[in-house]
XYZ file of C-alpha atoms in Angstrom:
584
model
C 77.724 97.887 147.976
C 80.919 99.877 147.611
C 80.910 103.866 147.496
C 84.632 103.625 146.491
C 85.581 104.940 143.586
C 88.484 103.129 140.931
C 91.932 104.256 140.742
C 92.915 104.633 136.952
C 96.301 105.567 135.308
C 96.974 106.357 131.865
C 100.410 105.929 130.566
C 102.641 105.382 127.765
C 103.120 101.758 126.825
C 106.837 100.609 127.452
C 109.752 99.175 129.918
C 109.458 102.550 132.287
C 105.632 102.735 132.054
C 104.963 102.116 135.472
C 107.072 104.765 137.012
C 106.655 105.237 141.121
C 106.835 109.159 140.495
C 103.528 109.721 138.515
C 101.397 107.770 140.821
C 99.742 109.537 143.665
C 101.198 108.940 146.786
C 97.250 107.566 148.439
C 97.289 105.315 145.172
C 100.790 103.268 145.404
C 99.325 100.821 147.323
C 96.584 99.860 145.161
C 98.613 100.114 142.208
C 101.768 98.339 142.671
C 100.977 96.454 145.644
C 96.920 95.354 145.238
C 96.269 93.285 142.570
C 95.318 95.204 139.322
C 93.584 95.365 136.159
C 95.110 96.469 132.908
C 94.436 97.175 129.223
C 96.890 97.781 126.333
C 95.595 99.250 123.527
C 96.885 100.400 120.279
C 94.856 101.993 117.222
C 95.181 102.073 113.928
C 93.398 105.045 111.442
C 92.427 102.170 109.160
C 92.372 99.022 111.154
C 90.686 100.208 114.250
C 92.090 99.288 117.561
C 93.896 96.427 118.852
C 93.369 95.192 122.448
C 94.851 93.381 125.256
C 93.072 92.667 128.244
C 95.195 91.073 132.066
C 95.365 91.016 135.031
C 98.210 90.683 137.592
C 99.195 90.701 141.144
C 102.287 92.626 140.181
C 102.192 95.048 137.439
C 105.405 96.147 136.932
C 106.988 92.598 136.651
C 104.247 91.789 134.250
C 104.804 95.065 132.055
C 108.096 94.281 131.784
C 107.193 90.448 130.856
C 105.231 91.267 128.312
C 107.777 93.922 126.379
C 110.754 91.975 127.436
C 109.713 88.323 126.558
C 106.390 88.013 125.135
C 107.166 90.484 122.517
C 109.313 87.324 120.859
C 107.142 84.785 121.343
C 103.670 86.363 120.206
C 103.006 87.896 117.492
C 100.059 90.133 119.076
C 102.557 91.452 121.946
C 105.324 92.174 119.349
C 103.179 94.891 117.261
C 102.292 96.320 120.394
C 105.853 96.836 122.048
C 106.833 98.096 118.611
C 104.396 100.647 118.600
C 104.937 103.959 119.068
C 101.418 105.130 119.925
C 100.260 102.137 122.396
C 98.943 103.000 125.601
C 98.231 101.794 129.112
C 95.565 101.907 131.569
C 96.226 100.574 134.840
C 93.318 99.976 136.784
C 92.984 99.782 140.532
C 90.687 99.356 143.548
C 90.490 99.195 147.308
C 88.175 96.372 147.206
C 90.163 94.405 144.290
C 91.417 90.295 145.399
C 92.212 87.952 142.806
C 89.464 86.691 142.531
C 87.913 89.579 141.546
C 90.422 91.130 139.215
C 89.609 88.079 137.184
C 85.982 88.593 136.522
C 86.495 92.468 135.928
C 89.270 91.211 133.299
C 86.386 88.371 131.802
C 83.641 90.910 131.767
C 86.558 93.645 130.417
C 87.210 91.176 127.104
C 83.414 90.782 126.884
C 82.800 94.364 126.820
C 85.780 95.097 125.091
C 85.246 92.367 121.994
C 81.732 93.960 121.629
C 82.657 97.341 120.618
C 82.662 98.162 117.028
C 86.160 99.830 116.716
C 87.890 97.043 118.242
C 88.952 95.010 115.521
C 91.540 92.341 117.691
C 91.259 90.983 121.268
C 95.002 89.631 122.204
C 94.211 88.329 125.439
C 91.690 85.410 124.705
C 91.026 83.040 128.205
C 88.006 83.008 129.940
C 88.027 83.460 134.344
C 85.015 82.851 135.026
C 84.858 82.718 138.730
C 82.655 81.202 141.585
C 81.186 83.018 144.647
C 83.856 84.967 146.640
C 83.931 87.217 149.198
C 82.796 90.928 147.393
C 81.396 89.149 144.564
C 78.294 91.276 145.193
C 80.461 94.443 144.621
C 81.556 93.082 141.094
C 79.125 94.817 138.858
C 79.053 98.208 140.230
C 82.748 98.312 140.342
C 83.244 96.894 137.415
C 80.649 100.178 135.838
C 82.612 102.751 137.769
C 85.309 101.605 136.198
C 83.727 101.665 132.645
C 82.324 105.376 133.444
C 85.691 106.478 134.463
C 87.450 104.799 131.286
C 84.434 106.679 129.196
C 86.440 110.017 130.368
C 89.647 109.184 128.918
C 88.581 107.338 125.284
C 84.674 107.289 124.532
C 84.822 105.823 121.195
C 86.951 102.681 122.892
C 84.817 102.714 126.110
C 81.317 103.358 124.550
C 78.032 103.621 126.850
C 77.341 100.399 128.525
C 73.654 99.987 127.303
C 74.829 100.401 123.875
C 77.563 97.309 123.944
C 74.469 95.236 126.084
C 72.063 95.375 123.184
C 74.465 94.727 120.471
C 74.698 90.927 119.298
C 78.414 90.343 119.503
C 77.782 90.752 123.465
C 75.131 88.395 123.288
C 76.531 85.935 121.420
C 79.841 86.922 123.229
C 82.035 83.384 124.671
C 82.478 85.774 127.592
C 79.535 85.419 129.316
C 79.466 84.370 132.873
C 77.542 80.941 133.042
C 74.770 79.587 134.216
C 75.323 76.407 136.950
C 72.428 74.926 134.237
C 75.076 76.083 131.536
C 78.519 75.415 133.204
C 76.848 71.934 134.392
C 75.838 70.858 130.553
C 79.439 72.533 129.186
C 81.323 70.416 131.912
C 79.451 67.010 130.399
C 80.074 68.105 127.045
C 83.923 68.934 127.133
C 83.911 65.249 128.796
C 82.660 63.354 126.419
C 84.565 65.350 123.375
C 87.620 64.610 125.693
C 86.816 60.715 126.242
C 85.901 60.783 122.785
C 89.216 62.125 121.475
C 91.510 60.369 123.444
C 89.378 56.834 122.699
C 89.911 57.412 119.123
C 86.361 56.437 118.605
C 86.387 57.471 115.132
C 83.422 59.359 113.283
C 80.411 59.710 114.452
C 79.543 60.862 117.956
C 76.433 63.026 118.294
C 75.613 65.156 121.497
C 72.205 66.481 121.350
C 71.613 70.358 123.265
C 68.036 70.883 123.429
C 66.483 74.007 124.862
C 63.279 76.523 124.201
C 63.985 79.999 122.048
C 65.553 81.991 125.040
C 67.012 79.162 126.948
C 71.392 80.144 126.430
C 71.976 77.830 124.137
C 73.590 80.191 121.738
C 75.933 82.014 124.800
C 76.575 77.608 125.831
C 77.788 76.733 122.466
C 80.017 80.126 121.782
C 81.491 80.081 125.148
C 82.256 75.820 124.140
C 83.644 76.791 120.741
C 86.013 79.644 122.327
C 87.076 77.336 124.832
C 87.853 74.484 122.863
C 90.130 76.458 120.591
C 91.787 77.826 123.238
C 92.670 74.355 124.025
C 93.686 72.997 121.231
C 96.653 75.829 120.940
C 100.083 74.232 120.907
C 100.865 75.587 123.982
C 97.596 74.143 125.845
C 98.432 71.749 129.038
C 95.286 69.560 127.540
C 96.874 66.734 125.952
C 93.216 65.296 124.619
C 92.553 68.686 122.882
C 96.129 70.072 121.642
C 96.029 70.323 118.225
C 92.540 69.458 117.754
C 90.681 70.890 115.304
C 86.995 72.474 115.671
C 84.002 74.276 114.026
C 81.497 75.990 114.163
C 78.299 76.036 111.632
C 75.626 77.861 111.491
C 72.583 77.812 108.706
C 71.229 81.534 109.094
C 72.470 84.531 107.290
C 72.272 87.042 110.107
C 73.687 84.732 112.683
C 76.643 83.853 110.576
C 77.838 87.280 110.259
C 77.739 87.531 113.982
C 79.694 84.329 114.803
C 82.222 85.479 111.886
C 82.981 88.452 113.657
C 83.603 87.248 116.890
C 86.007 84.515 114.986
C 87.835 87.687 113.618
C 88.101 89.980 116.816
C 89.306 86.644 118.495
C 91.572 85.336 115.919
C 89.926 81.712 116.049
C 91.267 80.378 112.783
C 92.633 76.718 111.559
C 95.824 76.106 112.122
C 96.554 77.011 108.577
C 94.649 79.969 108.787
C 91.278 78.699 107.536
C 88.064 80.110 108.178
C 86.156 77.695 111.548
C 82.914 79.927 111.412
C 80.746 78.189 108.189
C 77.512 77.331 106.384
C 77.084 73.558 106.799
C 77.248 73.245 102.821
C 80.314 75.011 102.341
C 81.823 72.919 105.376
C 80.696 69.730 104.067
C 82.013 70.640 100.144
C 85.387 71.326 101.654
C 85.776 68.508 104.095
C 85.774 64.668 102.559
C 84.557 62.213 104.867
C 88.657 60.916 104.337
C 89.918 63.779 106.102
C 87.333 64.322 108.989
C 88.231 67.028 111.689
C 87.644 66.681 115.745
C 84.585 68.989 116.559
C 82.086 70.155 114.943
C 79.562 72.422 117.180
C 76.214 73.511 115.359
C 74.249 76.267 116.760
C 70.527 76.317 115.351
C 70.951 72.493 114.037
C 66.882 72.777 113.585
C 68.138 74.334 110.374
C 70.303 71.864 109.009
C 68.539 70.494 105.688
C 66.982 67.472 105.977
C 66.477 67.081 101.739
C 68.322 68.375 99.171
C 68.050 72.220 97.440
C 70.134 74.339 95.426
C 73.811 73.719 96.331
C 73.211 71.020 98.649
C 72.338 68.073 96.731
C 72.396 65.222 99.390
C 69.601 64.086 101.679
C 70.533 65.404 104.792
C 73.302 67.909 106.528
C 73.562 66.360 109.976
C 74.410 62.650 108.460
C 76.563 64.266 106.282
C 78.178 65.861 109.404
C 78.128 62.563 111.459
C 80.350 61.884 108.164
C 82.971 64.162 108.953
C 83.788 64.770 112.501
C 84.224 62.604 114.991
C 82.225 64.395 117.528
C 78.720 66.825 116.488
C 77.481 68.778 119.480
C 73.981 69.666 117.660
C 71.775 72.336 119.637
C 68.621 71.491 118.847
C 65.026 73.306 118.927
C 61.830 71.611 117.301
C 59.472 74.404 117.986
C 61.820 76.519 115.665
C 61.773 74.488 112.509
C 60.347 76.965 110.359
C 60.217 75.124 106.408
C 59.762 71.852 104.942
C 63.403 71.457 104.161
C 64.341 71.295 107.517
C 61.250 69.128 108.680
C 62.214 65.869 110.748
C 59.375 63.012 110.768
C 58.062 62.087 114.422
C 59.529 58.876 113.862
C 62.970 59.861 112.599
C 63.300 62.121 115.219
C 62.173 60.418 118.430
C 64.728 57.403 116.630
C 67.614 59.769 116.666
C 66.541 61.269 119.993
C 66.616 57.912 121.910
C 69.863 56.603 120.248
C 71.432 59.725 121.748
C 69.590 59.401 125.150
C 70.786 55.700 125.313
C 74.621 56.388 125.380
C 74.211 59.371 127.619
C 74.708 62.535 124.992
C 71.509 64.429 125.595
C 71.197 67.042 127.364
C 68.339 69.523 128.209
C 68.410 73.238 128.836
C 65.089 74.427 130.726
C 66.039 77.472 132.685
C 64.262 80.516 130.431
C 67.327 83.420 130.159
C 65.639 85.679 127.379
C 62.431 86.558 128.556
C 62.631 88.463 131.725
C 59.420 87.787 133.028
C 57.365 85.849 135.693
C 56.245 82.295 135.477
C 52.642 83.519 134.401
C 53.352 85.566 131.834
C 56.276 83.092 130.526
C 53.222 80.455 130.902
C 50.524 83.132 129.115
C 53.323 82.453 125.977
C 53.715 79.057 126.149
C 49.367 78.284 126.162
C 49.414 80.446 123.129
C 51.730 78.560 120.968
C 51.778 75.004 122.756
C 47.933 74.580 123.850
C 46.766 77.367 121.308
C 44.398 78.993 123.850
C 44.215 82.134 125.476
C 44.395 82.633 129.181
C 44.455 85.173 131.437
C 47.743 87.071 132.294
C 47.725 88.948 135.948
C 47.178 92.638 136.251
C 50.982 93.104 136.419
C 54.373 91.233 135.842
C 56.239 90.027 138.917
C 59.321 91.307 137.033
C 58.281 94.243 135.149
C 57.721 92.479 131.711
C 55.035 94.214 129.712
C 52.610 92.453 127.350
C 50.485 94.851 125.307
C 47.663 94.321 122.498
C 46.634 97.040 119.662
C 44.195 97.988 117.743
C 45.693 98.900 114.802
C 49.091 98.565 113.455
C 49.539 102.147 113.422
C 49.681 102.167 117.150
C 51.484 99.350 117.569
C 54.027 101.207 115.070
C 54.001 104.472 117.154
C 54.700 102.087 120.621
C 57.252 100.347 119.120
C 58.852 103.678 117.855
C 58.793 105.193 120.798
C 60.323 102.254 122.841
C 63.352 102.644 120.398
C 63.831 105.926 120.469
C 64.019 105.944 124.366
C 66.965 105.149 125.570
C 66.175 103.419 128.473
C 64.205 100.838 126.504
C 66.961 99.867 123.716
C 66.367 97.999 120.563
C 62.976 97.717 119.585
C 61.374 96.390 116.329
C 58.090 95.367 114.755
C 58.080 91.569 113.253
C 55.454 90.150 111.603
C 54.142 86.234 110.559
C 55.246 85.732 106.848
C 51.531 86.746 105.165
C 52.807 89.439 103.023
C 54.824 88.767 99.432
C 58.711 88.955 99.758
C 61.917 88.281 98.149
C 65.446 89.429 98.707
C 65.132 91.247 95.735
C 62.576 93.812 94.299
C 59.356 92.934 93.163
C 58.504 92.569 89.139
C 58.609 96.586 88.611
C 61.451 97.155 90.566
C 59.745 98.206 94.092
C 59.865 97.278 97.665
C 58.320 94.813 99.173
C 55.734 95.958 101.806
C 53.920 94.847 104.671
C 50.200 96.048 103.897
C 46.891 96.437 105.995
C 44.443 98.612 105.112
C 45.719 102.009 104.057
C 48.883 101.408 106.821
C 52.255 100.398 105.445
C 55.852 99.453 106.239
C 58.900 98.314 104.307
C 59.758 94.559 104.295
C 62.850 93.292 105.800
C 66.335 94.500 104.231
C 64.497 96.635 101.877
C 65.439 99.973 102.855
C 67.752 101.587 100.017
C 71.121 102.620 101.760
C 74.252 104.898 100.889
C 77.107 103.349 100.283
C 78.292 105.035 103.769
C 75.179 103.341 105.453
C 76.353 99.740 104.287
C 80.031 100.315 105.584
C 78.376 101.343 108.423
C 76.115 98.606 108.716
C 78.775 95.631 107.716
C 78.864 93.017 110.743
C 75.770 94.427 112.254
C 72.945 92.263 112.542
C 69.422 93.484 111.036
C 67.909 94.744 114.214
C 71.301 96.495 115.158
C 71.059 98.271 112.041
C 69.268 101.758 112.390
C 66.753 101.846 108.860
C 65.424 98.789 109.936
C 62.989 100.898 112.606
C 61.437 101.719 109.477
C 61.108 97.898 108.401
C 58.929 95.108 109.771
C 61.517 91.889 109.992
C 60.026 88.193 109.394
C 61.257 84.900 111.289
C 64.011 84.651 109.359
C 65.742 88.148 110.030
C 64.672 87.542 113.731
C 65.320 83.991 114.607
C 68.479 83.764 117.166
C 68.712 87.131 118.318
C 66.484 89.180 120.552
C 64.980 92.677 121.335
C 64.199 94.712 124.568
C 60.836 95.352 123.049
C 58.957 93.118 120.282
C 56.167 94.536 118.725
C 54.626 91.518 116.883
C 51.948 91.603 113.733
C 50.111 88.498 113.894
C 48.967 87.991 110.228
C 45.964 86.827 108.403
C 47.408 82.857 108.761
C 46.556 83.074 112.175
C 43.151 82.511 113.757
C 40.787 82.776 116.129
C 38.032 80.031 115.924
C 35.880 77.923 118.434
C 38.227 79.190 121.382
C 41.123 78.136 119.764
C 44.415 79.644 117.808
C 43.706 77.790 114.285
C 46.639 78.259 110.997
C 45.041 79.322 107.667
C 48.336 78.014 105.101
C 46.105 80.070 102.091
C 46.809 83.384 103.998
C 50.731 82.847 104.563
C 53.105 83.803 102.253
C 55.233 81.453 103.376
C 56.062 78.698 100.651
C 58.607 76.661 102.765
C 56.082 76.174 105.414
C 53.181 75.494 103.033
C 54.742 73.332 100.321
C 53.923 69.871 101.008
C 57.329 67.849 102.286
C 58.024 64.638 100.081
C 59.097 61.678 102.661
C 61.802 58.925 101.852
C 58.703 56.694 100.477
C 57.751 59.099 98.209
C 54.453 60.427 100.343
C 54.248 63.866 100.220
C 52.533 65.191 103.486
C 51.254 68.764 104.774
C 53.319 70.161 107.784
C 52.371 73.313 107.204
C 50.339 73.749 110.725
C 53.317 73.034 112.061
C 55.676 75.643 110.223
C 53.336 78.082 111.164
C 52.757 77.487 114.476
C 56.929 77.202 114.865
C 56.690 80.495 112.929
C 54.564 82.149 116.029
C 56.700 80.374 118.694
C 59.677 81.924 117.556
C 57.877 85.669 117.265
C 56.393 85.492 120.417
C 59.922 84.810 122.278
C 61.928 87.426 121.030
C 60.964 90.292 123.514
C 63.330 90.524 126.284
C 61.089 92.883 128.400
C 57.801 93.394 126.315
C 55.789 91.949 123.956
C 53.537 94.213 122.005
C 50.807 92.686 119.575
C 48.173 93.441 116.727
C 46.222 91.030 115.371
C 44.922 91.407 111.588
C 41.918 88.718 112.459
C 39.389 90.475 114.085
C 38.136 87.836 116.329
C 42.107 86.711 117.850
C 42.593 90.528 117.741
C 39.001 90.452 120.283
C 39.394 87.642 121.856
C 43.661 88.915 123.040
C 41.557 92.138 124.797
C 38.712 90.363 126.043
C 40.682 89.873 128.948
C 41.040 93.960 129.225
C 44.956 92.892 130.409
C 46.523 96.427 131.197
C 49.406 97.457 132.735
C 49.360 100.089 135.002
């Protein structure tokens, strides 16, 4: 690994930035002869800062570019030769080639588009590269050089860990790919492509299917960004110039993230129309006379699959079938989580083998989330797939950490202390839905609370908050948000996102009986997963073991390196430390 350290200049932004005189005589070379790094910025009291991320094997050419002649073309490039306060840094390194410079520029926007004050991203490609000679180096110079940038601007340049656990970076398009990931992005851009230029009309569906933890969020935001990028009018893509494309998403939390990427990227219509939706909103504003190119749905398990509220049809993904002439649909049946988004057996394996049959199925398996050994990742999967408890080994190939409690007091204190070290990051306590809630208040105007015994803890998104804490808070996930250490969050806060450490309440709706994990629906609070689901013929069947078992699945795979449980039934709660698993 390298021992060198980065060569960084400050400067004023404009025609003479890069003058010979103010760069140390040792450093010329690297600087004006090496290939470099660079980052305009700009910042605004009230708008925050505005960004631009390149690299070049020429800097001072490509300064003067950018003032001279993209400053009339580009909006973006105009406010910042205009401004009076923009600045420069200039970033070199013994070590740098091109291919390098590129991924410290890709992992620079990643970074960059993650932190809070940064409001715009100007510079919007993606560089992934393949193997290279240094590539080893990358990531250490790559955090020299975000250490060193921490001296000159720490609000802009941030602590590393912070940006990592935050869900715009892990939702980010930036993200450098898995060959499992590139491989099923390659097929897909393909057939959108052959799809396009075919004219095949309305219609095409390309099914992403993957366990909770298996990239498919980082796959389809990395698509979405790339496909938008293509369809800009000055894109060498013929197939995809001009294109439209969209991206929906049925969950609250989720949304918010997506919209904010949208926004720090500038992804908009070409009229300047929102491309991050609801699927209801989307299909209200798009007649099936008018349908657009792409529409990419992250969490399509949530689509509706029967009519509520402001969605009055019989189901969102014909509707979308309706309206685009391609649906990339990521896909997760062991996250369906209430009777409104409940597929039949048969309806599903149907739409499953029409979609295998012309080659638009594709599977995810490699797990990304959970960084654990095969054991432990197995020790998961018996628990919610078989429903039976093995044994887990003494310790983790890779570290991970599974825990059990005997009260949720403990598990409270764990948890608390995980997120309150540093090292650890985000940490939260989740729980099975088996306590009353509601977005709002309860009949005499308090809380909602997650109760056992004489312990307590607030409900999701209950907390009571200052108007400063819910500026503060706007954009920010749930479990990014720093009152919700004092709340217990339910599948639907959680789903999608992840934590360092989970600390998990398995309610009273799950049991331990005859050596098997058994669902209870009268303990769960849950009425979308115990409501009975009305089919087409007018049967109405239970699917509540189902829900609930989903419900688990998608608790159980949030922890990222730990997994900390309490059981409320006594005989799961004996049966988990029967086994006397402890980590040394």
């Amino acid at each position: 690994m390298s021992h060198l350290r980065p060569i960084i200049y400050e400067m004023g932004y404009n025609k003479d930035v890069i003058n010979q005189d103010i760069i140390k005589e040792d450093d010329k070379k690297y600087i004006l002869s090496y290939p470099t790094v660079y980052i305009v910025q700009d910042v605004d009291r009230h708008a925050g800062y505005s960004v631009y991320v390149g690299e070049t094997s020429d800097i001072k050419r490509r300064t003067i570019e950018h003032i001279s002649i993209d400053s009339k073309e580009r909006s973006d490039w105009r406010e910042l030769a205009d401004s009076e306060s923009a600045e420069m840094y200039v970033i070199g390194h013994e070590h740098f080639n091109k291919s390098m410079t590129l991924d410290i520029e890709n992992k620079m926007m990643q970074y960059l588009a993650s932190v809070d004050v940064v409001k715009k991203v100007n510079n919007r490609r993606t560089n992934q590269q393949n193997m290279y000679y240094s590539y080893d180096e990358m990531e250490e110079i790559f955090s020299k050089i975000w250490r060193k940038l921490r001296t000159f601007d720490p609000k802009l340049f941030p602590l590393e860990k912070t940006i990592r656990d935050s869900a715009l970076f892990k939702a980010s398009p930036f993200h450098k790919l898995t060959e499992e990931q590139l491989a099923a992005k390659d097929k897909i851009m393909r057939r959108i492509e052959t799809n396009l230029a075919n004219k095949a009309g309305v219609g095409t569906l390309i099914v992403v299917e993957g366990d909770a933890g298996s990239g498919k969020t980082v796959l389809m935001s990395s698509l979405f960004y790339e496909l938008n990028q293509l369809a800009k009018e000055n894109s060498e893509t013929q197939q995809l110039k001009g294109t439209s494309q969209f991206l929906l998403v049925n969950h609250d939390q989720q949304l918010t993230v997506y919209e904010e990427i949208a926004k720090k990227l500038d992804i908009l219509t070409h009229d300047g129309q929102k491309t991050v939706l609801k699927p209801t909103p989307f299909i209200n504003a798009h007649p099936q006379e008018e349908p657009v190119d792409v529409v990419i749905v992250d969490e399509a398990h949530l689509l509706l699959t029967q009519g509520k509220q402001s969605y009055t049809v019989k189901n969102q993904l014909d509707d979308l079938l309706q309206r685009a002439r391609v649906v990339v649909a990521v896909f997760d049946r062991k996250q369906i989580l209430s009777r409104e988004q409940y597929w039949t057996p048969e309806q599903l394996e149907t739409l499953l083998a029409k979609v295998k049959s012309e080659g638009n199925h594709i599977a995810l398996n490699k797990q990304l989330r959970i960084n654990a050994g095969q054991s432990t990742i197995d020790w998961i999967r018996n628990l919610v797939d078989l429903k039976t408890i093995g044994t887990l080994p003494k310790k983790d190939s890779k570290g991970y950490e599974i825990r059990f409690f005997n009260s949720p007091d403990e598990l409270q204190k764990a948890i608390f202390e995980k997120a309150q070290n540093e090292d650890s990051g985000i940490s939260r306590l989740l729980a099975t839905f088996d306590w009353p809630y509601s977005g709002n208040r309860d009949n005499e105007g308090q809380p909602w609370y997650v109760k056992i015994g004489d312990w307590q803890m607030l409900w999701n998104l209950q907390s009571k908050l200052t108007r400063q804490q819910k500026r503060l808070n706007k954009g920010l996930a749930w479990a990014e948000q720093p009152q919700t250490l004092n709340e217990v969050g339910s599948t639907f806060t959680i789903q999608g996102f992840d934590l360092n450490y989970a600390g998990v309440i398995i309610g009273p709706s799950v049991k331990y009986r005859n050596g098997r994990i058994v669902f209870d629906k009268s303990q769960s609070e849950n009425s979308k997963a115990k409501q009975r689901r009305s089919l087409d013929s007018g049967l109405k069947i239970d699917v509540s073991e189902e829900m609930l078992n989903n419900e688990l699945n998608v608790l159980l795979s949030r922890g990222v390196n730990g997994l900390y449980i309490y059981a409320v039934d006594d005989a799961l709660r004996a049966a988990l430390q029967s086994e006397e698993i402890k980590y040394e």
